[in-house]
XYZ file of C-alpha atoms in Angstrom:
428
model
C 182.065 -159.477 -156.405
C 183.553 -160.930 -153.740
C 187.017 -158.631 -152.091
C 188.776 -161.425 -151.193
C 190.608 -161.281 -154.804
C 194.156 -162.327 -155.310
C 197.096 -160.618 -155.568
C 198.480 -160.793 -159.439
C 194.770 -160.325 -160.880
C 193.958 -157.533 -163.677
C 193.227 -154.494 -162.332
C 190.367 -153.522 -164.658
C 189.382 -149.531 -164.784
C 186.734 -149.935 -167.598
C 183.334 -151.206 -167.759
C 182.908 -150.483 -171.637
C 185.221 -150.869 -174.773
C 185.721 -147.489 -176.512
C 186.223 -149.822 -179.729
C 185.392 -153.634 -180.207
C 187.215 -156.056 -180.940
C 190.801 -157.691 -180.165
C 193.848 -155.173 -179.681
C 196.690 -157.177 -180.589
C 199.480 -156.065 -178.060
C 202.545 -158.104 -179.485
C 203.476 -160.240 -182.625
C 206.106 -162.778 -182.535
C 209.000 -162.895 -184.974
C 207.963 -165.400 -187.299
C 204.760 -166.623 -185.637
C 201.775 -167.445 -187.501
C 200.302 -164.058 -186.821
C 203.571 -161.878 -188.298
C 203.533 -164.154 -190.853
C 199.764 -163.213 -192.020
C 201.077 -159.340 -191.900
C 199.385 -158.764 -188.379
C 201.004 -156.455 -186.452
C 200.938 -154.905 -182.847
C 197.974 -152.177 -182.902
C 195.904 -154.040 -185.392
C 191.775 -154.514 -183.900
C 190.553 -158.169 -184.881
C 186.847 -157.871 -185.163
C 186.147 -161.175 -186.856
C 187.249 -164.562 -186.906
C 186.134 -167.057 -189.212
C 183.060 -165.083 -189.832
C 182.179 -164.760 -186.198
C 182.240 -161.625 -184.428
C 184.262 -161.816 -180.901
C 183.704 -160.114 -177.726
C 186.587 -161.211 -175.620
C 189.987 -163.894 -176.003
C 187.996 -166.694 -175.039
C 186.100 -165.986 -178.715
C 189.360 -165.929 -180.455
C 190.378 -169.584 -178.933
C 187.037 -170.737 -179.799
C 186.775 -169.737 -183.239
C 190.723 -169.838 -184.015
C 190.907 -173.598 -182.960
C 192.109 -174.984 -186.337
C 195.072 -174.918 -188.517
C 194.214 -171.833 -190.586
C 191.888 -168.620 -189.926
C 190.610 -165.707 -192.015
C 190.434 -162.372 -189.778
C 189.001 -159.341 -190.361
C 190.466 -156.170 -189.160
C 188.683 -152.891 -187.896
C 190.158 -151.144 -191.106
C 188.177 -153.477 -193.829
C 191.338 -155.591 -194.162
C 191.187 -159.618 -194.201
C 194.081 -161.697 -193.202
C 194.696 -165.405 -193.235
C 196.962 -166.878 -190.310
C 197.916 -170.344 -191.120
C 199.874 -172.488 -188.471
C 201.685 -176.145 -187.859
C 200.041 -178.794 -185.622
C 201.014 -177.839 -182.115
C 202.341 -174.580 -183.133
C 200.344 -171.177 -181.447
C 199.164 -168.149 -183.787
C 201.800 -166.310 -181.993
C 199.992 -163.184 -180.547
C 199.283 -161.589 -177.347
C 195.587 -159.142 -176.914
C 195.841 -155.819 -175.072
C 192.994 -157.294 -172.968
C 191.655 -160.626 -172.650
C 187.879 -158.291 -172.583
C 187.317 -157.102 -176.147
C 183.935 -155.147 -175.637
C 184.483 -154.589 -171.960
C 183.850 -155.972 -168.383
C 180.000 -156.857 -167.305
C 179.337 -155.196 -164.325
C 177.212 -156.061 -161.202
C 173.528 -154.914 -160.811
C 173.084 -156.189 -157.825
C 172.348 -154.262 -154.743
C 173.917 -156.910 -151.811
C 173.865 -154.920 -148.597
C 177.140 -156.972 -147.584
C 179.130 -155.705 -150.887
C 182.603 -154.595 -149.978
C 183.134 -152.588 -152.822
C 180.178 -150.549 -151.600
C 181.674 -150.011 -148.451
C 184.632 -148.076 -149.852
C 185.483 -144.471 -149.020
C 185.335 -142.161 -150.765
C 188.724 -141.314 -153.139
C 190.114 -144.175 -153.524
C 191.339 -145.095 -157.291
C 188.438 -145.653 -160.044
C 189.257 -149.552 -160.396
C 188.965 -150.098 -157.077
C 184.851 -149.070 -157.376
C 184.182 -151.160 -160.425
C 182.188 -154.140 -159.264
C 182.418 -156.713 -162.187
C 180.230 -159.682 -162.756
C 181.701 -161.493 -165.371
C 181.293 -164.849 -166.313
C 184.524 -164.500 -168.297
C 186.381 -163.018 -165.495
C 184.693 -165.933 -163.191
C 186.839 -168.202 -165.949
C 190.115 -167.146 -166.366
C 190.776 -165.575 -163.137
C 188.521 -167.077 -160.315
C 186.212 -164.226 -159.731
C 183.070 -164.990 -158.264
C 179.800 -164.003 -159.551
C 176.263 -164.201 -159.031
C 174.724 -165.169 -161.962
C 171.388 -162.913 -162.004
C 172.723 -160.974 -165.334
C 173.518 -164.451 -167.373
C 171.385 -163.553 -170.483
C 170.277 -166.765 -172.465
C 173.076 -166.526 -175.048
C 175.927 -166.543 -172.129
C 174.313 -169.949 -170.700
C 174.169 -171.297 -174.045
C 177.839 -169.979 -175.091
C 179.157 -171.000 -171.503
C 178.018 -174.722 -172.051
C 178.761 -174.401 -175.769
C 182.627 -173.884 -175.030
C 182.852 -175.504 -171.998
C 183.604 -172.682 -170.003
C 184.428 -174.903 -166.702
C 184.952 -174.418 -164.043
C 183.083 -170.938 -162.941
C 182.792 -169.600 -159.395
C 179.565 -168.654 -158.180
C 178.545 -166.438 -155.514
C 175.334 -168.217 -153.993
C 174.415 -166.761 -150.542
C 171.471 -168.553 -150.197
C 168.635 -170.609 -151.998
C 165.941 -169.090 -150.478
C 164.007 -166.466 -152.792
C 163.257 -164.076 -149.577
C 166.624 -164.382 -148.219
C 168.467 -163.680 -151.403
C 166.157 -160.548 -152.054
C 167.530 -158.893 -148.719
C 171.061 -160.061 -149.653
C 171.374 -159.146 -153.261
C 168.509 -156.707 -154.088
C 167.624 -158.526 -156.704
C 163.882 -158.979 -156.421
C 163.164 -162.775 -158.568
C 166.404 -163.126 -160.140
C 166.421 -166.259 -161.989
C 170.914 -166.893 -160.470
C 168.721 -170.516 -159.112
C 167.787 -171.075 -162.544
C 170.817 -170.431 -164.359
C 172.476 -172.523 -161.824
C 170.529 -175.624 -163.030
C 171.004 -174.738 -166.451
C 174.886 -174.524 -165.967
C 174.882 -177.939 -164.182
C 173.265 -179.144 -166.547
C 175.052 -178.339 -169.299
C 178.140 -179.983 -167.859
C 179.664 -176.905 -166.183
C 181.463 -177.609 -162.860
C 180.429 -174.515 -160.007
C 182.687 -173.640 -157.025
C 180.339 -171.535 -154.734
C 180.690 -169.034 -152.231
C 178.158 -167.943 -149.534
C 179.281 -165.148 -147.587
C 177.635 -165.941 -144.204
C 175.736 -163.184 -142.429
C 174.813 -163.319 -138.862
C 170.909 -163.911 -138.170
C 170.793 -163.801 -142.200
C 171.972 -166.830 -144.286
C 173.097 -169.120 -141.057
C 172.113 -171.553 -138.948
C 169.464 -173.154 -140.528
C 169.523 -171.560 -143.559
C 172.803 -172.065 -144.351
C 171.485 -176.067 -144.230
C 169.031 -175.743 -146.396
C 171.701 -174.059 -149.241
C 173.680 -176.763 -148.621
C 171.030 -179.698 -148.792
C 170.039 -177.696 -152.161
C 173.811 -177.673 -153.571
C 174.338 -181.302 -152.520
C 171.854 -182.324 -154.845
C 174.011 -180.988 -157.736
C 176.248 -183.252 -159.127
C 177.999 -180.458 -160.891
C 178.972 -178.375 -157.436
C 182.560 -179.176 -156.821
C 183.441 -177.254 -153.305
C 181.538 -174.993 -151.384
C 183.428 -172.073 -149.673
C 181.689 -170.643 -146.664
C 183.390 -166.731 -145.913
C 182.461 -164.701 -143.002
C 181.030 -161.403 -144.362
C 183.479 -158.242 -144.374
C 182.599 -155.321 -142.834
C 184.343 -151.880 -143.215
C 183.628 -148.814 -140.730
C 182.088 -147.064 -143.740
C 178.690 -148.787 -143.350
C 175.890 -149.537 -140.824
C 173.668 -152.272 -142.070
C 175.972 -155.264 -140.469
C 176.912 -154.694 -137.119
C 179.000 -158.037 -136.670
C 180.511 -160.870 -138.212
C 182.009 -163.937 -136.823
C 184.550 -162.121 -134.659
C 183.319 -164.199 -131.780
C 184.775 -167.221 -130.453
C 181.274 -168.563 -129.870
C 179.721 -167.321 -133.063
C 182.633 -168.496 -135.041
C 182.669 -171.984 -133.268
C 178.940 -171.845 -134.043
C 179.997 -172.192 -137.752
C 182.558 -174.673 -137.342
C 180.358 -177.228 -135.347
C 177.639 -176.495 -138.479
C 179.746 -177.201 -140.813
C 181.014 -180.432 -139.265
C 178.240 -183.180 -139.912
C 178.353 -181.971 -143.609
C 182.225 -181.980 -143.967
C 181.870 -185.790 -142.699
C 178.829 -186.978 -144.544
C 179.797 -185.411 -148.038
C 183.781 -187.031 -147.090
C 181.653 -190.726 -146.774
C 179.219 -190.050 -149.924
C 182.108 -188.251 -152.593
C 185.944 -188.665 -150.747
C 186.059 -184.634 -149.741
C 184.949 -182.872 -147.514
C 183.440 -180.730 -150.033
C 182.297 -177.662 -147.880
C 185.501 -175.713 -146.484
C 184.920 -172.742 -143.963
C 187.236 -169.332 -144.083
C 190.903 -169.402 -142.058
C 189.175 -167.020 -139.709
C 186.452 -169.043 -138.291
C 188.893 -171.411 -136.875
C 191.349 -168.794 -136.061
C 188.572 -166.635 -134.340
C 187.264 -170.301 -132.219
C 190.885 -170.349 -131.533
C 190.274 -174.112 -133.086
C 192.804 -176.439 -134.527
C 193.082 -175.553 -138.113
C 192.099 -178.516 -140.534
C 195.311 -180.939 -142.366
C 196.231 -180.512 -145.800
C 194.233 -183.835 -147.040
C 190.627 -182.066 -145.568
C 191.474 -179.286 -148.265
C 191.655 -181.432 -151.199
C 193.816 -180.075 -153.622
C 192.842 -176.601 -152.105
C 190.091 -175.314 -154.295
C 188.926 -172.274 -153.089
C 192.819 -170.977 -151.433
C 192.709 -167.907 -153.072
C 189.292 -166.962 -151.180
C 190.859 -167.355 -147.769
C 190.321 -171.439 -147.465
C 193.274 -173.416 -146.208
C 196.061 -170.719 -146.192
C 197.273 -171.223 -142.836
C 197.247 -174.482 -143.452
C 199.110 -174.401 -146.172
C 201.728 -171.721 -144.682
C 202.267 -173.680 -142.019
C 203.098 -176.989 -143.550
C 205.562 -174.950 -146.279
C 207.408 -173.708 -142.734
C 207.487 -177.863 -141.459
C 208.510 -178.276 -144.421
C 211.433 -175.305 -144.507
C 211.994 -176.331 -141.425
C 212.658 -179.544 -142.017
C 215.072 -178.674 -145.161
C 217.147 -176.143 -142.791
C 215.291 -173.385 -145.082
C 213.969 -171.901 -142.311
C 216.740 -168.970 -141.239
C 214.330 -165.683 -141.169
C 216.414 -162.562 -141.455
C 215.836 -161.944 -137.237
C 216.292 -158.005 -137.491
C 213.991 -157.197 -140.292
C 210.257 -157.351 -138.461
C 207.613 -158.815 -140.377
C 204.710 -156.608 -140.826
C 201.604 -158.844 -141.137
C 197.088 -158.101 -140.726
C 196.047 -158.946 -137.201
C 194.623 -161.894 -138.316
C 197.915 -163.928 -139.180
C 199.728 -162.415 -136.600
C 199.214 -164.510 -133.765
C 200.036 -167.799 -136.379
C 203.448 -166.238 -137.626
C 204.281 -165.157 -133.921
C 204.075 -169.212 -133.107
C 205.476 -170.151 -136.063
C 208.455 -168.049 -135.800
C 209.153 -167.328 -132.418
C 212.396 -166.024 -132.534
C 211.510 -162.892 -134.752
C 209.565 -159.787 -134.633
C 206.286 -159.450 -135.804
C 204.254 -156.235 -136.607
C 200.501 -156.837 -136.032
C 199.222 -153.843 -138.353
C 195.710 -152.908 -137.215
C 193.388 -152.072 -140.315
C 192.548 -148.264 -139.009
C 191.636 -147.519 -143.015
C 189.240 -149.768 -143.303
C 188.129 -150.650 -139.568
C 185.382 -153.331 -139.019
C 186.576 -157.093 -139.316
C 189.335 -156.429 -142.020
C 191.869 -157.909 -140.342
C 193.822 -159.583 -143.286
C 197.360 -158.461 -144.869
C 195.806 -157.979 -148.421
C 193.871 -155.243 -147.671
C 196.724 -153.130 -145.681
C 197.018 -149.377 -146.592
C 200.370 -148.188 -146.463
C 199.242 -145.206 -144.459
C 198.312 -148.072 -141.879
C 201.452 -149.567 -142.561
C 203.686 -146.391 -141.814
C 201.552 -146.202 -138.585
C 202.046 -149.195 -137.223
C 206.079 -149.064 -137.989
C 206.390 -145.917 -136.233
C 204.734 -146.375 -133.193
C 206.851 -149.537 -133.245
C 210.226 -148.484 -134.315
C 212.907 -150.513 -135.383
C 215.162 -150.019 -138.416
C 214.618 -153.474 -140.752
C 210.895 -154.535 -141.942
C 209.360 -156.883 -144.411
C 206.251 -156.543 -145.766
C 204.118 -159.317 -147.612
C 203.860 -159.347 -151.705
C 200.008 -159.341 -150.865
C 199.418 -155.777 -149.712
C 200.599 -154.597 -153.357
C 198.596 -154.740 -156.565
C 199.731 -156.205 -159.785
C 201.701 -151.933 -160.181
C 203.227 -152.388 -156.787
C 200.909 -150.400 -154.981
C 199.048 -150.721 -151.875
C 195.564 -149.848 -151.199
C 196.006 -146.070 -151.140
C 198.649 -146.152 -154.302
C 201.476 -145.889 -152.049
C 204.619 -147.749 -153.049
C 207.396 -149.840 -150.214
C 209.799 -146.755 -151.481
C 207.426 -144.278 -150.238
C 206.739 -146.430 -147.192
C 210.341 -146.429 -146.454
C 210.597 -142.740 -147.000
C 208.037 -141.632 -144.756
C 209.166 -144.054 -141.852
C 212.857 -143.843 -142.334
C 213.723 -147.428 -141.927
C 214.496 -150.068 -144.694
C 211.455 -151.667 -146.029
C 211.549 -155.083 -148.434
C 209.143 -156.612 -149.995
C 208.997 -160.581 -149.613
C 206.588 -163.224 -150.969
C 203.906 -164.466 -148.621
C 204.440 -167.442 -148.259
C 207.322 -169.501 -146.153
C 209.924 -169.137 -149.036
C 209.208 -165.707 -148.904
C 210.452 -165.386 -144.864
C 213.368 -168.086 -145.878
């Protein structure tokens, strides 16, 4: 599982259902579902004959005008529906019989670097195929069981986000523990079967670069199915000693960028994009010019840390440009290391809080992985009366890292605290 989530994804605390089957959270008035007698607390187990394991079942097996259900309690219902119209129904979770979990054993895993104490959901390291659909998550593929490649192809379960690393059978043992793990295999398979793959491969110094980051990439170029390949510099917390460094290095970093280039321009020639797309903080670490909007493409792999400066900044041209761009000059922004130096030049005029990542330590540098404890810190030492900090440092309950809320940071610091989107409407 990758930790470079986004903000505004489930929070899931459970690795096993207590009870299978759909928990229907909400009916609407008059809706196909009401109108079948279904009602909110009701546990579909069956539809159209067919057991289902998650929402994704439901859709597949509830595609027509009319379907029988069973319920948990022996009852069968019939929902019947107009063209166009939905079965009007909402599930408790979109997991009916739980989350898959990793098995792997990668020494670079950032949930494995977490303290100790921390909330239960924050330890539970899923590896979900399902998960990989409707939210983005990455996964690795080595606990794809036959059925899941067949189902996956079966209802076009497309596009999925894999977690690669490398191709090469030695290299992936010492990266994901997973002594012959057949994640090559089921890659094929997937292709095959008309699945589109974004990948990940989290480098690792003197591990999966240099030339074997080449040889992933000649292997993924081959695949017609591989739509973008996101290359992530490896997080590292102070809670572990196996990695000692990342790409913190101007020369390391640059080392990346200049391996990355040929590929970026022959795969632009061969299929219109540049088709592998390296992390914000290798160019921000070479202190290189970030890449334009077009060598993105439509973004696809933002939400794992690809193209966000980019995009920030254009949004603030583009403010700019509109006469959007008035930031409120006596609240400071609090913002990770990382993006400090880029809203510091980007908004000159106003105050900006560079919170160093003391919880965590290591590389984290970004604002999505700020403790409030951090937070309260940093605004102390600084002082001031006004702050803003960024949507991303809260989970989907409003917490931060630590379950501390902007009310409690405001308490404990005794200034005014607001919470703004990250992104340049946000700071408008």
């Amino acid at each position: 599982m990758s930790a470079r989530g986004a903000r505004g994804r489930a929070s899931y605390g459970r690795s096993r259902a207590e009870v299978f089957g759909g928990a229907v959270a909400g009916v609407d008035e008059g809706g196909a579902a009401a109108r079948a007698g279904l009602a909110p607390g009701d546990l579909i187990v069956e539809a159209g004959g067919f057991p289902l394991d998650d929402e994704l079942d439901w859709r597949w097996h509830a595609d027509g005008a009319s379907v029988r259900v069973m319920l948990s309690d022996g009852r069968t219902l019939t929902l019947e529906r107009e063209a166009g119209e939905p079965w009007g129904l909402t599930f408790a979770d979109p997991l009916f019989d739980g989350i898959h979990t990793c098995a792997n054993d990668c020494e670079f895993c950032f949930m494995a670097q977490l303290p100790e104490g921390m909330r239960p959901s924050l330890y539970l390291r899923d590896d979900d195929f399902r998960l990989s659909f409707l939210q983005g998550n990455f996964i690795t593929l080595t606990n794809l069981r036959d059925r899941d490649v067949r189902r996956i192809c079966e209802q076009a379960l497309s596009p999925l986000y894999v977690s690669l690393h490398s191709v090469e059978p030695e290299v992936r043992e010492r990266l994901v523990g997973c002594r012959n793990d057949r994640a090559l295999e089921r890659f094929d398979e997937l292709v095959e079967g008309g699945v589109e793959l974004h990948v990940q491969i989290v480098l690792v110094p003197g591990v999966n670069d240099g030339e074997h980051l080449e040889r992933s990439l000649t292997w993924l170029a081959e695949r017609e199915g591989v739509v973008s390949v996101g290359v992530v510099p490896v997080g590292r917390t102070q809670f572990q000693t196996a990695i000692e460094r990342s790409y913190e290095d101007a020369v390391d970093a640059a080392a990346v960028i200049a391996r990355a280039a040929p590929w970026q321009a022959a795969m632009a020639e061969r299929d219109g994009v540049a088709w592998v797309y390296l992390a914000d903080e290798f160019y921000l670490n070479a202190e290189a010019a970030v890449p334009p909007a077009e060598h993105y493409a439509g973004f696809p792999q933002y939400e794992n840390g690809i193209g966000m400066v980019r995009a920030f900044e254009d949004g603030w041209a583009e403010a700019l440009a509109c006469d959007e761009a008035a930031v409120d000059k006596p609240r400071a922004l609090v913002t990770g290391s990382l993006f400090a130096p880029v809203l510091r030049r980007l908004v000159p005029d106003a105050q900006v809080l560079s919170v160093r990542n003391r919880f965590f330590g290591g590389n984290v540098s970004v604002a999505g992985l700020l403790t409030g404890t951090d937070i309260i810190q940093a605004i102390n030492a600084h002082g001031g009366h006004r702050y803003a900090i960024p949507d991303s440092v809260l989970n989907v309950d409003g917490v931060t890292l630590d379950d501390m809320t902007p009310e409690q940071i405001a308490r404990e610091t005794e200034v005014s605290v607001a919470v703004v989107e990250s992104s340049p409407a946000g700071l408008a």
